[in-house]
Amino acid sequence: MSLCCENIRYTELAERYGTPLYIYSRAALDEAFAAYTCAFAALDPLICYAVKANGNLAVIRRFAELGSGFDIVSGGELARVLAAGGSAAKTIFSGVGKSEAEIEFALRAGIKCFNAESLPELERINAVAGRLNLKAPVSLRINPDVDAQTHPYISTGLKDNKFGIAMRDAEAAYRRAAALPHLHIVGIDCHIGSQLIRLDPLIEACERILALARRLAAQGIGLQHIDLGGGVGIVYDQEDTPDLAAYASAVAKLIGGSKLGLILEPGRSLVGNAGSLLTRVEYVKRNENKNFLIVDAAMNDLMRPALYQAYHRIEPAETPSAAPFAADIVGPICETGDFLAKDRTIAAQAGDLLVVRGAGAYAASMASNYNTRPRAAEVMVNGGEARIVRRRETIEEMLANEKACL
Ligand code: LLP
């Protein structure tokens, strides 16, 4: 049996494009986007795909075609959205450290709003907008202080995290924003973390943010939208992930009669399971206590196992002839942390192809050149067709910006 992406066998893709290779299914992107639009239909939300999950231009282009807006965190991501034909008017700008140049770029492009994360940032946005003789649309990211119950590195809504404005400072921050002449307050925002498995923290955050919106309205500060961020988890292993319809109906109940528009910023749940990383076994190495499958993909291609002890399902692309055995699946990088999986029972021998699942999100977008490894190519599959959407980097390209002068 051969595993396929849509109608193309992975072995065929490896022959054509080499390995390691990221492979995305266009149908799976469409399906994931439709799951959001269907579940939330009654609320008619603006879905702002979080570009950081996968910034490939073809991925952005597809979501733009489906009507998506975008959540960006840098001038670079804005440039990606514009280059791929995304609409600035549907783009929101999150992140704690926006530079003056990035704010100016976004204002000139005409973005939908900034999600401002601190008082100094509000002052800076006001100053840049003043210089350009504009009013900047701002929404304030509020930290609702709920425990998202996820890995600490990807939890963002707790008091001790660097993100957002603390709930107890929120009203004062809105009053300050209202007093600044070059700001136009449009909304309220939160994002409590990523790969959330439970729904209740998302709903609790929504409740807290809405209660704040009501307090603001009572003070004469009206808002146009509420933005609940991203965070919905996906199945990597056996997780019981939040049901979008249940999420939508809970939010609908809470938003109720208010005229607030809804924005969502999903990243992982739109792309994570639409992508795989294809890798070839270079060697099978049997040490005294352990077996290793040494493959040609490494932590520079998929950081998640090393960084978050994340689990990714790994399957042979073709039915293996060898008997299964326990092994760590590791890359060629000179770090003990360079593993894709630990203690898996897998049947594979040198030369076999392995499909690493869940590699559509935070894989290519977090890749690096560590150990001077060129970044892998990316391919988009649509039915029986495959297109290179990022060609493999060359060694010359990796060296191009450096000079051996002292
Ligand atoms: N909005 C904001 C403001 C965010 O910071 C994030 C993700 C998202 C939306 C999208 O969240 P999602 O729907 O993808 O959970 N590299 C980590 C994940 C980091 C998430 C950072 N922020 C990982 O590989 O698990």
mmCIF file of C-alpha atoms in Angstrom, residues 122 138-143 165-179 185-190 206-227 260:
data_model
loop_
_atom_site.group_PDB
_atom_site.id
_atom_site.type_symbol
_atom_site.label_atom_id
_atom_site.label_comp_id
_atom_site.label_asym_id
_atom_site.label_seq_id
_atom_site.Cartn_x
_atom_site.Cartn_y
_atom_site.Cartn_z
ATOM 1 C CA LEU A 122 -0.346 53.087 21.706
ATOM 2 C CA VAL A 138 -6.611 50.209 17.044
ATOM 3 C CA SER A 139 -7.914 47.323 19.050
ATOM 4 C CA LEU A 140 -6.364 46.563 22.441
ATOM 5 C CA ARG A 141 -5.115 43.100 23.215
ATOM 6 C CA ILE A 142 -6.236 42.336 26.734
ATOM 7 C CA ASN A 143 -4.749 39.567 28.786
ATOM 8 C CA ILE A 165 -2.544 44.573 28.589
ATOM 9 C CA ALA A 166 -3.511 43.307 32.045
ATOM 10 C CA MET A 167 -7.230 43.249 32.757
ATOM 11 C CA ARG A 168 -6.847 45.621 35.723
ATOM 12 C CA ASP A 169 -5.132 48.213 33.492
ATOM 13 C CA ALA A 170 -7.479 47.748 30.558
ATOM 14 C CA GLU A 171 -10.017 50.497 31.193
ATOM 15 C CA ALA A 172 -7.309 53.084 31.824
ATOM 16 C CA ALA A 173 -5.565 51.982 28.629
ATOM 17 C CA TYR A 174 -8.776 52.445 26.622
ATOM 18 C CA ARG A 175 -9.290 55.879 28.185
ATOM 19 C CA ARG A 176 -5.739 56.818 27.214
ATOM 20 C CA ALA A 177 -6.290 55.522 23.674
ATOM 21 C CA ALA A 178 -9.509 57.517 23.415
ATOM 22 C CA ALA A 179 -7.603 60.666 24.391
ATOM 23 C CA ILE A 185 -10.614 52.670 18.742
ATOM 24 C CA VAL A 186 -12.293 49.826 16.858
ATOM 25 C CA GLY A 187 -12.114 46.706 18.947
ATOM 26 C CA ILE A 188 -10.926 44.430 21.681
ATOM 27 C CA ASP A 189 -8.724 41.373 21.321
ATOM 28 C CA CYS A 190 -7.339 38.420 23.228
ATOM 29 C CA CYS A 206 -14.605 35.415 25.661
ATOM 30 C CA GLU A 207 -16.789 36.035 28.741
ATOM 31 C CA ARG A 208 -14.156 38.196 30.405
ATOM 32 C CA ILE A 209 -13.455 40.222 27.293
ATOM 33 C CA LEU A 210 -17.162 40.811 26.659
ATOM 34 C CA ALA A 211 -17.697 41.924 30.252
ATOM 35 C CA LEU A 212 -14.925 44.454 29.728
ATOM 36 C CA ALA A 213 -16.496 45.606 26.451
ATOM 37 C CA ARG A 214 -19.731 46.270 28.374
ATOM 38 C CA ARG A 215 -17.885 48.284 31.028
ATOM 39 C CA LEU A 216 -16.236 50.312 28.282
ATOM 40 C CA ALA A 217 -19.561 50.958 26.561
ATOM 41 C CA ALA A 218 -20.902 52.283 29.860
ATOM 42 C CA GLN A 219 -18.057 54.793 29.814
ATOM 43 C CA GLY A 220 -18.860 55.886 26.292
ATOM 44 C CA ILE A 221 -16.149 53.827 24.595
ATOM 45 C CA GLY A 222 -17.939 51.904 21.860
ATOM 46 C CA LEU A 223 -16.344 49.043 19.926
ATOM 47 C CA GLN A 224 -17.021 47.558 16.517
ATOM 48 C CA HIS A 225 -15.562 44.108 17.021
ATOM 49 C CA ILE A 226 -14.337 41.482 19.426
ATOM 50 C CA ASP A 227 -11.389 39.319 18.379
ATOM 51 C CA LEU A 260 -20.146 43.476 17.933
#
